[in-house]
Amino acid sequence: MDPWYITLIKAFLVSIALLGGFAYLTLIQRKLLGRMQHRYGPNRVGPFGLLQPIADAIKAIFKEDIVVTAADKFVYYLAPFLSISFALVAFGAIPAGPANSLFGFDPWVMDLDIGLLYVFAATSIGVYGIFLGGWASNNKYSLLGSLRSAAQMISYELGLGLSALTVILITGSLNFREIVDFNVWGMHPLLWIPLIIAFITYFISSTAEINNTPFDLPEAEQELVAGYLTEYSSIKWALYMMAEYVNLFTAAAVLSSLFLGGWRGPAFLDQVIPGISQWPLIWLLLKMAMIVFTFIWLQATLPRFRYDQVMRIGWIWLFEIALFAALLTAALIAFVV
Amino acid sequence: MSVLDIAKGMGVTLGHLFKKPVTVLYPEEKVDIKPRFRGRHHLLKHPDSDLEKCIGCSLCAAACPAYAIYVEAEENDPNDPTSAGERYAKIYEINMLRCIFCGLCEEACPTGAIVLGHEFELADFRYQDFIYGKDELMVGVKGSKWQRREAAKKNKEVNIGVKSVPRKELEGVNYD
Ligand code: SF4
Ligand code: SF4
């Protein structure tokens, strides 16, 4: 255990890293989307457009900060902060390496026994930022936009939780550190069947969780009014955007911690460079980068699902399949393994 | 939408990631203009005799739907003719703010004197700078008023962002 001030410093550094990551993820996303559509993406500000995020930040700050007269002021201001703070808070439970590996400190902010529940809780509260923002704006388009998000959320949460249940059943722990230490794929090979199913359903559910295409109903940036964001401008709008991208990082980190071995590297590389699979940070970052790339790739490929299609996918497919995977795991653990 | 279709689509987007973008990096790169593009007009001359093709008949002004052209004709001096006909255009002005680049003036002209070219960078600061007179439209003058002003200020050659081969009506026009 680290002393409290070290934890504080780590929390601060993680927040800074996430926000810096957000800034450059927007650039990487736009570049990748551009290249997939035969464009260059941003390349005007600085070399290769590398200063684009800074230009965007300056622009966002200097835009007029519009406050709707008829809005519920307190909630209207509170909502974006709710979104961003819980998005940042959620990341704290993710371990990035073995204990004491980061210059003698633990590479995680909090070592929680209920880590997974904590992450689910924090990201779900983040969605309240969207509801409240839409409601407090006193605008029917905002309200409808936040209703779309609400409808989407109740559809994916079940699939998300049940897919994670498969891993929890196998590891018998909610603590991320223990889940990563456990190596879920090292158990009986029969358990691979539910694990693969759960991985797929979890991936689809977390695509919905971070409002990525094909589940980007809340904002629907191409053709609808910008959903819950309609009445937000300037820095409050930027806070919502930050929350969205930080959630993307969190989703990628949770996905890799649950299913892809978290901070562990492939063991066979240890024969080349001893101990490389135990190095902190890099493996987690690599896995997150891969998952984030897949999210962007999906965004470049798929059209958006309709409102009712999201419901059907959430309630009929994800929920049922994830439930089946969880039951199968339970049966396998009880009778076979 | 089946899973197979999604996989196929993902393959397509991934494939395109490694292709070269089609974007032309204007203004660093020149734009490849197609021959029939209608940009700024040129007033042409007979290449062999160096006489102007325009005979000041005002048919272009009559045809223009935007009333963008103003022509004032004058008798040619028989000893030192300006144009190949009886008369020539003493004043020939096109207001580029009114012009809709429809090309009707070109169709109306009996001598093929006014032809729409490929230059398109006509932006400028003041209204009066959009009236292009004879000296600005005459063949051999390269670039818009602003481009030439800017080039003169910096003592550089006029550099237009166009890369094209003029069609045959644009006799004597050179975009290199
Ligand atoms: S192109 Fe059309 S609008 Fe322009 S000057 Fe000629 S006739 Fe008039
Ligand atoms: S440009 Fe052609 S149509 Fe216009 S005045 Fe000259 S000769 Fe006549």
Short mmCIF file of C-alpha atoms and ligand atoms in Angstrom, two decimals:
data_model
loop_
_atom_site.label_atom_id
_atom_site.label_comp_id
_atom_site.label_asym_id
_atom_site.label_seq_id
_atom_site.Cartn_x
_atom_site.Cartn_y
_atom_site.Cartn_z
CA MET A 1 0.00 0.00 0.00
CA ASP A 2 1.19 3.48 -0.83
CA PRO A 3 0.75 6.44 1.53
CA TRP A 4 -2.24 8.68 0.81
CA TYR A 5 -0.28 11.51 -0.76
CA ILE A 6 1.26 9.15 -3.30
CA THR A 7 -2.26 7.99 -4.17
CA LEU A 8 -3.27 11.60 -4.60
CA ILE A 9 -0.35 12.27 -6.92
CA LYS A 10 -1.13 9.13 -8.90
CA ALA A 11 -4.78 10.12 -9.23
CA PHE A 12 -3.70 13.53 -10.47
CA LEU A 13 -1.29 12.02 -13.00
CA VAL A 14 -3.89 9.54 -14.26
CA SER A 15 -6.38 12.38 -14.77
CA ILE A 16 -3.81 14.42 -16.66
CA ALA A 17 -2.87 11.41 -18.77
CA LEU A 18 -6.52 10.69 -19.57
CA LEU A 19 -7.22 14.28 -20.57
CA GLY A 20 -4.05 14.48 -22.66
CA GLY A 21 -5.00 11.15 -24.16
CA PHE A 22 -8.42 12.55 -24.93
CA ALA A 23 -6.92 15.50 -26.79
CA TYR A 24 -4.74 13.35 -28.98
CA LEU A 25 -7.32 10.62 -29.39
CA THR A 26 -9.55 13.17 -31.13
CA LEU A 27 -6.69 13.82 -33.55
CA ILE A 28 -5.92 10.14 -34.09
CA GLN A 29 -9.59 9.38 -34.56
CA ARG A 30 -10.04 12.10 -37.14
CA LYS A 31 -6.87 11.05 -38.95
CA LEU A 32 -7.86 7.38 -39.04
CA LEU A 33 -11.42 8.13 -40.10
CA GLY A 34 -10.05 10.43 -42.77
CA ARG A 35 -7.66 7.84 -44.13
CA MET A 36 -10.41 5.22 -44.18
CA GLN A 37 -12.46 7.64 -46.28
CA HIS A 38 -9.56 8.53 -48.62
CA ARG A 39 -8.93 11.87 -46.92
CA TYR A 40 -5.91 13.11 -44.99
CA GLY A 41 -7.69 14.30 -41.87
CA PRO A 42 -6.42 17.36 -40.02
CA ASN A 43 -2.95 18.33 -41.31
CA ARG A 44 -2.91 22.11 -41.26
CA VAL A 45 -2.08 23.05 -37.66
CA GLY A 46 1.54 22.26 -36.90
CA PRO A 47 3.51 19.40 -38.47
CA PHE A 48 1.10 16.60 -39.50
CA GLY A 49 -1.65 18.51 -37.70
CA LEU A 50 -0.12 17.66 -34.34
CA LEU A 51 -1.19 20.96 -32.79
CA GLN A 52 -4.80 20.52 -33.87
CA PRO A 53 -6.02 19.48 -30.37
CA ILE A 54 -4.54 22.67 -28.91
CA ALA A 55 -6.24 24.75 -31.59
CA ASP A 56 -9.50 22.96 -30.82
CA ALA A 57 -9.09 23.62 -27.12
CA ILE A 58 -8.47 27.33 -27.69
CA LYS A 59 -11.47 27.49 -29.97
CA ALA A 60 -13.70 25.72 -27.45
CA ILE A 61 -12.64 28.06 -24.66
CA PHE A 62 -13.21 31.24 -26.66
CA LYS A 63 -16.62 30.27 -27.99
CA GLU A 64 -19.51 32.12 -26.45
CA ASP A 65 -20.75 30.31 -23.37
CA ILE A 66 -24.49 30.31 -23.98
CA VAL A 67 -26.74 29.73 -21.00
CA VAL A 68 -30.37 29.07 -21.78
CA THR A 69 -32.59 31.50 -19.88
CA ALA A 70 -35.26 28.93 -19.18
CA ALA A 71 -32.80 26.26 -18.12
CA ASP A 72 -32.62 24.83 -14.65
CA LYS A 73 -29.34 26.62 -14.00
CA PHE A 74 -27.94 24.47 -11.22
CA VAL A 75 -28.52 21.16 -12.98
CA TYR A 76 -27.53 22.68 -16.30
CA TYR A 77 -24.10 23.53 -14.91
CA LEU A 78 -23.82 20.40 -12.82
CA ALA A 79 -24.49 17.89 -15.61
CA PRO A 80 -21.27 18.21 -17.65
CA PHE A 81 -19.17 18.16 -14.47
CA LEU A 82 -20.98 15.05 -13.34
CA SER A 83 -20.17 13.39 -16.64
CA ILE A 84 -16.49 14.24 -16.68
CA SER A 85 -15.76 13.65 -12.99
CA PHE A 86 -17.30 10.20 -12.93
CA ALA A 87 -15.64 9.33 -16.21
CA LEU A 88 -12.27 10.20 -14.67
CA VAL A 89 -13.03 8.53 -11.36
CA ALA A 90 -13.93 5.24 -13.01
CA PHE A 91 -10.45 4.68 -14.37
CA GLY A 92 -8.83 4.58 -10.92
CA ALA A 93 -9.51 0.91 -10.25
CA ILE A 94 -7.61 -0.39 -13.28
CA PRO A 95 -4.18 -1.85 -12.48
CA ALA A 96 -1.41 -1.17 -15.00
CA GLY A 97 1.24 -3.57 -13.69
CA PRO A 98 2.29 -5.85 -10.84
CA ALA A 99 2.58 -4.45 -7.33
CA ASN A 100 5.50 -2.09 -6.59
CA SER A 101 6.56 -2.13 -10.24
CA LEU A 102 6.29 1.58 -11.03
CA PHE A 103 9.42 3.11 -9.46
CA GLY A 104 8.60 1.20 -6.31
CA PHE A 105 4.96 2.31 -6.27
CA ASP A 106 1.84 0.36 -7.12
CA PRO A 107 0.72 1.12 -10.70
CA TRP A 108 -2.92 1.68 -9.73
CA VAL A 109 -4.76 4.43 -7.94
CA MET A 110 -7.07 2.30 -5.83
CA ASP A 111 -6.95 -1.41 -5.10
CA LEU A 112 -10.65 -2.06 -4.56
CA ASP A 113 -12.12 -5.44 -3.73
CA ILE A 114 -15.26 -4.38 -5.56
CA GLY A 115 -13.30 -2.86 -8.44
CA LEU A 116 -15.56 -4.07 -11.22
CA LEU A 117 -18.75 -2.99 -9.47
CA TYR A 118 -17.11 0.33 -8.78
CA VAL A 119 -16.33 0.88 -12.44
CA PHE A 120 -19.85 -0.10 -13.47
CA ALA A 121 -21.32 2.22 -10.87
CA ALA A 122 -19.14 5.18 -11.83
CA THR A 123 -19.73 4.84 -15.57
CA SER A 124 -23.47 4.48 -14.98
CA ILE A 125 -23.54 7.68 -12.94
CA GLY A 126 -21.73 9.33 -15.83
CA VAL A 127 -24.80 8.62 -17.94
CA TYR A 128 -26.82 10.74 -15.49
CA GLY A 129 -24.81 13.68 -16.75
CA ILE A 130 -26.41 13.07 -20.14
CA PHE A 131 -29.95 12.71 -18.78
CA LEU A 132 -29.70 15.72 -16.54
CA GLY A 133 -28.07 17.83 -19.24
CA GLY A 134 -30.88 17.01 -21.66
CA TRP A 135 -33.54 17.64 -19.08
CA ALA A 136 -32.11 20.84 -17.64
CA SER A 137 -31.68 22.47 -21.05
CA ASN A 138 -35.43 22.97 -21.26
CA ASN A 139 -35.42 22.10 -24.94
CA LYS A 140 -37.51 19.36 -26.46
CA TYR A 141 -34.69 18.22 -28.74
CA SER A 142 -32.29 17.91 -25.82
CA LEU A 143 -34.90 16.02 -23.86
CA LEU A 144 -35.56 13.63 -26.74
CA GLY A 145 -31.82 13.17 -27.16
CA SER A 146 -31.35 12.26 -23.54
CA LEU A 147 -34.34 9.93 -23.74
CA ARG A 148 -32.58 8.15 -26.59
CA SER A 149 -29.56 7.74 -24.33
CA ALA A 150 -31.72 6.50 -21.51
CA ALA A 151 -33.36 3.96 -23.77
CA GLN A 152 -29.99 2.84 -25.00
CA MET A 153 -28.57 2.56 -21.51
CA ILE A 154 -31.22 0.27 -20.13
CA SER A 155 -30.67 -1.94 -23.19
CA TYR A 156 -26.94 -2.47 -22.90
CA GLU A 157 -26.35 -2.47 -19.14
CA LEU A 158 -27.77 -5.98 -18.72
CA GLY A 159 -25.59 -7.43 -21.45
CA LEU A 160 -22.57 -5.67 -19.99
CA GLY A 161 -23.10 -6.96 -16.47
CA LEU A 162 -23.94 -10.51 -17.49
CA SER A 163 -20.91 -10.79 -19.79
CA ALA A 164 -18.68 -9.65 -16.96
CA LEU A 165 -20.38 -12.24 -14.75
CA THR A 166 -18.75 -15.00 -16.78
CA VAL A 167 -15.33 -13.71 -15.83
CA ILE A 168 -16.36 -13.15 -12.25
CA LEU A 169 -17.63 -16.72 -11.97
CA ILE A 170 -14.33 -18.10 -13.22
CA THR A 171 -12.05 -15.87 -11.16
CA GLY A 172 -14.28 -15.65 -8.13
CA SER A 173 -13.26 -12.05 -7.56
CA LEU A 174 -14.38 -8.54 -8.39
CA ASN A 175 -10.95 -7.10 -7.79
CA PHE A 176 -9.25 -6.12 -11.03
CA ARG A 177 -5.83 -7.00 -9.68
CA GLU A 178 -6.96 -10.52 -8.84
CA ILE A 179 -8.85 -10.91 -12.12
CA VAL A 180 -5.70 -10.04 -14.08
CA ASP A 181 -3.56 -12.29 -11.88
CA PHE A 182 -5.96 -15.17 -12.38
CA ASN A 183 -5.55 -15.53 -16.17
CA VAL A 184 -9.05 -16.64 -17.15
CA TRP A 185 -7.90 -18.33 -20.36
CA GLY A 186 -5.57 -20.66 -18.45
CA MET A 187 -8.41 -22.74 -17.01
CA HIS A 188 -10.14 -25.73 -18.55
CA PRO A 189 -10.34 -25.39 -22.38
CA LEU A 190 -14.10 -25.98 -22.26
CA LEU A 191 -14.42 -22.66 -20.48
CA TRP A 192 -13.19 -20.96 -23.63
CA ILE A 193 -16.63 -21.35 -25.20
CA PRO A 194 -18.49 -19.10 -22.74
CA LEU A 195 -15.49 -16.80 -22.50
CA ILE A 196 -15.43 -16.13 -26.22
CA ILE A 197 -19.19 -15.56 -26.26
CA ALA A 198 -18.94 -13.26 -23.26
CA PHE A 199 -16.05 -11.37 -24.86
CA ILE A 200 -18.12 -10.67 -27.95
CA THR A 201 -21.22 -9.60 -26.03
CA TYR A 202 -19.10 -7.49 -23.70
CA PHE A 203 -17.42 -5.84 -26.65
CA ILE A 204 -20.75 -5.00 -28.28
CA SER A 205 -22.20 -3.76 -24.99
CA SER A 206 -19.25 -1.52 -24.30
CA THR A 207 -19.52 -0.12 -27.82
CA ALA A 208 -23.01 0.89 -26.76
CA GLU A 209 -21.76 2.15 -23.41
CA ILE A 210 -19.33 4.62 -24.94
CA ASN A 211 -21.87 5.74 -27.55
CA ASN A 212 -19.68 4.62 -30.40
CA THR A 213 -21.13 3.80 -33.81
CA PRO A 214 -23.32 1.77 -34.46
CA PHE A 215 -24.83 2.76 -31.11
CA ASP A 216 -24.27 6.52 -31.21
CA LEU A 217 -27.93 7.38 -30.72
CA PRO A 218 -27.42 9.94 -27.94
CA GLU A 219 -25.56 12.36 -30.13
CA ALA A 220 -26.27 11.07 -33.65
CA GLU A 221 -23.99 13.74 -35.02
CA GLN A 222 -24.57 13.22 -38.72
CA GLU A 223 -28.28 13.78 -39.19
CA LEU A 224 -30.13 14.68 -36.01
CA VAL A 225 -29.96 17.69 -33.75
CA ALA A 226 -27.04 16.95 -31.45
CA GLY A 227 -29.21 15.27 -28.83
CA TYR A 228 -28.50 16.19 -25.23
CA LEU A 229 -25.71 18.51 -26.42
CA THR A 230 -28.05 20.85 -28.31
CA GLU A 231 -28.00 23.66 -25.76
CA TYR A 232 -24.41 23.25 -24.65
CA SER A 233 -21.59 25.32 -26.04
CA SER A 234 -18.03 26.31 -25.30
CA ILE A 235 -16.26 24.64 -22.39
CA LYS A 236 -19.33 22.80 -21.10
CA TRP A 237 -19.66 21.11 -24.46
CA ALA A 238 -15.95 20.29 -24.33
CA LEU A 239 -16.42 18.67 -20.92
CA TYR A 240 -19.05 16.35 -22.37
CA MET A 241 -16.70 15.46 -25.19
CA MET A 242 -13.91 14.77 -22.70
CA ALA A 243 -16.21 12.51 -20.72
CA GLU A 244 -17.10 10.59 -23.85
CA TYR A 245 -13.48 9.95 -24.79
CA VAL A 246 -12.39 9.17 -21.24
CA ASN A 247 -15.21 6.63 -21.11
CA LEU A 248 -13.79 5.15 -24.28
CA PHE A 249 -10.42 4.71 -22.54
CA THR A 250 -12.08 3.20 -19.50
CA ALA A 251 -14.09 0.78 -21.60
CA ALA A 252 -10.94 -0.31 -23.42
CA ALA A 253 -9.04 -0.75 -20.15
CA VAL A 254 -11.83 -2.76 -18.52
CA LEU A 255 -12.23 -4.92 -21.60
CA SER A 256 -8.53 -5.70 -21.71
CA SER A 257 -8.35 -6.31 -17.96
CA LEU A 258 -11.32 -8.67 -17.98
CA PHE A 259 -10.65 -10.67 -21.11
CA LEU A 260 -7.23 -9.91 -22.53
CA GLY A 261 -4.97 -10.29 -19.49
CA GLY A 262 -4.74 -6.60 -18.56
CA TRP A 263 -1.20 -5.45 -17.94
CA ARG A 264 0.38 -8.86 -18.68
CA GLY A 265 2.40 -9.32 -21.82
CA PRO A 266 2.64 -12.58 -23.77
CA ALA A 267 4.72 -15.05 -21.72
CA PHE A 268 6.75 -16.39 -24.66
CA LEU A 269 8.45 -13.01 -25.02
CA ASP A 270 10.11 -13.67 -21.66
CA GLN A 271 12.50 -16.01 -23.43
CA VAL A 272 13.75 -13.13 -25.55
CA ILE A 273 13.90 -10.42 -22.90
CA PRO A 274 13.40 -11.84 -19.41
CA GLY A 275 10.64 -10.18 -17.44
CA ILE A 276 9.21 -8.21 -20.35
CA SER A 277 5.71 -9.59 -19.82
CA GLN A 278 5.75 -8.09 -16.30
CA TRP A 279 6.63 -4.56 -17.37
CA PRO A 280 4.05 -2.07 -16.17
CA LEU A 281 1.95 0.19 -18.41
CA ILE A 282 3.11 -0.79 -21.89
CA TRP A 283 1.05 -3.94 -22.28
CA LEU A 284 -2.09 -2.33 -20.95
CA LEU A 285 -1.56 0.67 -23.23
CA LEU A 286 -0.94 -1.58 -26.23
CA LYS A 287 -4.11 -3.55 -25.62
CA MET A 288 -6.10 -0.38 -25.05
CA ALA A 289 -4.71 1.06 -28.28
CA MET A 290 -5.81 -2.04 -30.16
CA ILE A 291 -9.32 -1.88 -28.75
CA VAL A 292 -9.60 1.87 -29.34
CA PHE A 293 -8.49 1.32 -32.90
CA THR A 294 -11.21 -1.29 -33.31
CA PHE A 295 -13.77 1.19 -32.00
CA ILE A 296 -12.65 3.80 -34.52
CA TRP A 297 -12.61 1.19 -37.23
CA LEU A 298 -16.21 0.26 -36.41
CA GLN A 299 -17.08 3.92 -36.52
CA ALA A 300 -15.72 4.19 -40.04
CA THR A 301 -17.63 1.14 -41.20
CA LEU A 302 -21.06 0.81 -39.69
CA PRO A 303 -24.20 2.87 -40.04
CA ARG A 304 -26.25 3.67 -36.97
CA PHE A 305 -28.87 1.32 -35.60
CA ARG A 306 -32.39 2.58 -35.33
CA TYR A 307 -33.87 3.22 -31.89
CA ASP A 308 -35.95 0.04 -31.91
CA GLN A 309 -33.09 -2.01 -33.35
CA VAL A 310 -30.90 -1.03 -30.40
CA MET A 311 -33.66 -2.18 -28.07
CA ARG A 312 -33.99 -5.47 -29.88
CA ILE A 313 -30.24 -6.09 -29.90
CA GLY A 314 -29.94 -5.18 -26.26
CA TRP A 315 -32.90 -7.09 -24.90
CA ILE A 316 -33.21 -10.06 -27.25
CA TRP A 317 -29.66 -10.75 -28.35
CA LEU A 318 -27.10 -9.38 -25.92
CA PHE A 319 -29.06 -10.11 -22.77
CA GLU A 320 -29.99 -13.66 -23.78
CA ILE A 321 -26.60 -14.63 -25.15
CA ALA A 322 -24.72 -13.17 -22.20
CA LEU A 323 -27.11 -14.94 -19.83
CA PHE A 324 -26.49 -18.19 -21.70
CA ALA A 325 -22.73 -17.71 -21.41
CA ALA A 326 -23.00 -17.03 -17.70
CA LEU A 327 -25.20 -20.08 -17.11
CA LEU A 328 -22.89 -22.24 -19.21
CA THR A 329 -19.91 -21.06 -17.16
CA ALA A 330 -21.74 -21.80 -13.95
CA ALA A 331 -22.67 -25.29 -15.17
CA LEU A 332 -19.14 -26.01 -16.38
CA ILE A 333 -17.62 -24.86 -13.12
CA ALA A 334 -20.12 -26.86 -11.09
CA PHE A 335 -19.96 -30.14 -13.00
CA VAL A 336 -16.91 -30.33 -15.29
CA VAL A 337 -13.95 -28.28 -14.15
CA MET B 1 -27.28 -7.09 -41.91
CA SER B 2 -25.55 -10.32 -41.24
CA VAL B 3 -22.28 -10.81 -39.43
CA LEU B 4 -20.62 -11.72 -42.71
CA ASP B 5 -21.64 -8.41 -44.27
CA ILE B 6 -20.20 -6.54 -41.32
CA ALA B 7 -16.93 -8.44 -41.66
CA LYS B 8 -16.85 -7.62 -45.35
CA GLY B 9 -17.45 -3.94 -44.63
CA MET B 10 -14.72 -3.92 -42.00
CA GLY B 11 -12.37 -5.41 -44.56
CA VAL B 12 -13.19 -2.66 -47.03
CA THR B 13 -12.52 0.14 -44.56
CA LEU B 14 -9.28 -1.47 -43.40
CA GLY B 15 -8.15 -1.81 -47.00
CA HIS B 16 -8.85 1.84 -47.67
CA LEU B 17 -6.78 2.84 -44.65
CA PHE B 18 -3.63 1.92 -46.56
CA LYS B 19 -4.54 3.60 -49.83
CA LYS B 20 -3.37 7.04 -50.79
CA PRO B 21 -5.97 9.73 -50.10
CA VAL B 22 -7.52 11.37 -53.12
CA THR B 23 -7.38 14.80 -51.50
CA VAL B 24 -5.53 17.45 -53.48
CA LEU B 25 -3.49 19.42 -50.97
CA TYR B 26 -4.50 22.79 -52.41
CA PRO B 27 -2.83 25.34 -52.27
CA GLU B 28 0.44 23.41 -51.97
CA GLU B 29 -0.58 21.22 -54.86
CA LYS B 30 -2.20 22.53 -58.01
CA VAL B 31 -5.75 21.56 -58.85
CA ASP B 32 -6.23 19.41 -61.90
CA ILE B 33 -8.91 21.30 -63.84
CA LYS B 34 -11.00 19.50 -66.44
CA PRO B 35 -11.02 21.06 -69.95
CA ARG B 36 -14.64 22.26 -69.91
CA PHE B 37 -14.34 24.03 -66.55
CA ARG B 38 -15.72 27.57 -66.68
CA GLY B 39 -13.53 30.03 -64.82
CA ARG B 40 -12.32 33.56 -65.43
CA HIS B 41 -12.70 34.89 -68.99
CA HIS B 42 -9.92 35.59 -71.45
CA LEU B 43 -10.12 38.03 -74.34
CA LEU B 44 -8.27 36.41 -77.21
CA LYS B 45 -6.14 37.69 -80.05
CA HIS B 46 -5.46 36.31 -83.50
CA PRO B 47 -2.19 34.51 -82.83
CA ASP B 48 -0.54 35.28 -86.16
CA SER B 49 -1.46 38.99 -86.61
CA ASP B 50 -1.70 39.96 -82.93
CA LEU B 51 -5.03 41.70 -83.65
CA GLU B 52 -7.82 41.43 -81.10
CA LYS B 53 -10.63 39.07 -81.98
CA CYS B 54 -13.26 41.24 -80.30
CA ILE B 55 -15.07 43.52 -82.71
CA GLY B 56 -17.08 45.39 -80.10
CA CYS B 57 -20.47 44.08 -81.21
CA SER B 58 -21.87 43.81 -77.67
CA LEU B 59 -23.57 40.51 -78.42
CA CYS B 60 -21.95 39.05 -75.31
CA ALA B 61 -23.39 41.83 -73.20
CA ALA B 62 -26.81 41.20 -74.71
CA ALA B 63 -26.58 37.49 -74.04
CA CYS B 64 -25.35 37.82 -70.50
CA PRO B 65 -28.18 36.87 -68.11
CA ALA B 66 -26.47 38.63 -65.21
CA TYR B 67 -25.76 41.91 -67.01
CA ALA B 68 -22.12 41.52 -66.09
CA ILE B 69 -20.55 42.80 -69.29
CA TYR B 70 -20.13 46.37 -70.45
CA VAL B 71 -18.77 47.07 -73.94
CA GLU B 72 -18.04 50.40 -75.59
CA ALA B 73 -17.04 50.15 -79.24
CA GLU B 74 -14.91 52.47 -81.41
CA GLU B 75 -13.98 52.62 -85.11
CA ASN B 76 -10.64 51.08 -85.91
CA ASP B 77 -7.87 53.35 -87.08
CA PRO B 78 -7.31 51.97 -90.64
CA ASN B 79 -3.56 52.52 -90.42
CA ASP B 80 -3.14 50.93 -87.02
CA PRO B 81 -6.09 48.59 -86.40
CA THR B 82 -6.67 47.17 -82.95
CA SER B 83 -9.00 44.40 -84.05
CA ALA B 84 -9.51 42.37 -87.17
CA GLY B 85 -12.92 43.90 -87.89
CA GLU B 86 -14.28 47.38 -88.55
CA ARG B 87 -14.63 48.30 -84.93
CA TYR B 88 -13.04 47.26 -81.70
CA ALA B 89 -13.95 47.37 -78.01
CA LYS B 90 -12.54 50.52 -76.46
CA ILE B 91 -13.85 49.56 -73.08
CA TYR B 92 -14.57 45.96 -72.21
CA GLU B 93 -15.46 45.23 -68.62
CA ILE B 94 -16.77 42.19 -66.80
CA ASN B 95 -18.02 42.42 -63.25
CA MET B 96 -16.87 39.17 -61.71
CA LEU B 97 -19.24 39.60 -58.77
CA ARG B 98 -22.25 39.58 -61.08
CA CYS B 99 -20.97 36.91 -63.42
CA ILE B 100 -22.45 33.48 -62.87
CA PHE B 101 -19.94 31.76 -65.17
CA CYS B 102 -22.65 30.41 -67.41
CA GLY B 103 -20.63 30.73 -70.59
CA LEU B 104 -23.42 32.37 -72.62
CA CYS B 105 -21.11 35.24 -73.59
CA GLU B 106 -18.75 32.74 -75.11
CA GLU B 107 -21.60 31.15 -77.07
CA ALA B 108 -22.88 34.50 -78.26
CA CYS B 109 -19.58 35.86 -79.48
CA PRO B 110 -19.36 35.68 -83.29
CA THR B 111 -15.57 35.81 -83.36
CA GLY B 112 -14.69 33.58 -80.39
CA ALA B 113 -13.08 36.55 -78.66
CA ILE B 114 -14.34 35.98 -75.13
CA VAL B 115 -13.71 32.49 -73.75
CA LEU B 116 -14.07 31.18 -70.23
CA GLY B 117 -10.76 29.87 -68.93
CA HIS B 118 -9.65 27.76 -66.00
CA GLU B 119 -8.54 30.31 -63.42
CA PHE B 120 -10.83 30.39 -60.41
CA GLU B 121 -8.95 32.17 -57.61
CA LEU B 122 -10.77 35.48 -57.95
CA ALA B 123 -11.23 36.45 -54.31
CA ASP B 124 -10.44 40.06 -53.46
CA PHE B 125 -11.13 42.73 -50.87
CA ARG B 126 -12.93 45.62 -52.53
CA TYR B 127 -15.90 45.76 -54.88
CA GLN B 128 -14.11 47.83 -57.49
CA ASP B 129 -11.39 45.21 -57.76
CA PHE B 130 -13.87 42.74 -59.19
CA ILE B 131 -14.40 44.79 -62.36
CA TYR B 132 -12.00 43.24 -64.82
CA GLY B 133 -11.10 45.56 -67.67
CA LYS B 134 -9.55 44.85 -71.01
CA ASP B 135 -6.01 44.85 -69.70
CA GLU B 136 -6.92 42.26 -67.05
CA LEU B 137 -8.80 40.00 -69.41
CA MET B 138 -6.44 40.09 -72.35
CA VAL B 139 -4.73 36.86 -73.26
CA GLY B 140 -1.27 36.59 -71.75
CA VAL B 141 -2.30 38.10 -68.43
CA LYS B 142 -1.96 35.44 -65.81
CA GLY B 143 -3.78 35.34 -62.49
CA SER B 144 -6.52 37.37 -60.87
CA LYS B 145 -6.08 41.01 -59.89
CA TRP B 146 -5.28 40.06 -56.34
CA GLN B 147 -2.75 37.44 -57.35
CA ARG B 148 -0.93 39.87 -59.59
CA ARG B 149 -0.98 42.61 -56.96
CA GLU B 150 0.42 40.19 -54.39
CA ALA B 151 3.10 38.92 -56.78
CA ALA B 152 4.18 42.47 -57.62
CA LYS B 153 4.43 43.31 -53.94
CA LYS B 154 6.67 40.34 -53.27
CA ASN B 155 8.54 40.63 -56.56
CA LYS B 156 7.65 37.09 -57.49
CA GLU B 157 6.06 35.36 -60.44
CA VAL B 158 2.29 34.98 -60.44
CA ASN B 159 1.53 31.49 -59.22
CA ILE B 160 -1.93 30.20 -60.02
CA GLY B 161 -3.24 27.03 -58.39
CA VAL B 162 -4.34 25.51 -61.66
CA LYS B 163 -2.78 22.66 -63.54
CA SER B 164 -4.55 22.09 -66.81
CA VAL B 165 -4.36 21.90 -70.56
CA PRO B 166 -6.53 24.65 -72.12
CA ARG B 167 -9.18 23.46 -74.56
CA LYS B 168 -8.76 24.49 -78.16
CA GLU B 169 -11.09 27.51 -77.92
CA LEU B 170 -8.60 29.07 -75.50
CA GLU B 171 -6.23 29.96 -78.30
CA GLY B 172 -2.92 31.25 -77.01
CA VAL B 173 -3.75 30.76 -73.32
CA ASN B 174 -1.06 29.10 -71.28
CA TYR B 175 -1.45 27.97 -67.66
CA ASP B 176 2.08 26.72 -66.98
S1 SF4 C 1 -20.29 33.81 -68.17
FE1 SF4 C 1 -22.45 34.25 -68.25
S2 SF4 C 1 -22.75 35.66 -66.55
FE2 SF4 C 1 -20.56 35.61 -66.90
S3 SF4 C 1 -20.18 37.30 -68.26
FE3 SF4 C 1 -20.52 35.51 -69.56
S4 SF4 C 1 -22.68 35.53 -70.04
FE4 SF4 C 1 -22.38 36.91 -68.32
S1 SF4 C 2 -16.44 39.67 -77.03
FE1 SF4 C 2 -17.40 38.85 -78.84
S2 SF4 C 2 -19.60 39.24 -78.50
FE2 SF4 C 2 -18.51 40.51 -77.02
S3 SF4 C 2 -18.29 42.45 -77.99
FE3 SF4 C 2 -16.42 41.32 -78.47
S4 SF4 C 2 -16.84 40.30 -80.40
FE4 SF4 C 2 -18.81 40.99 -79.63
#
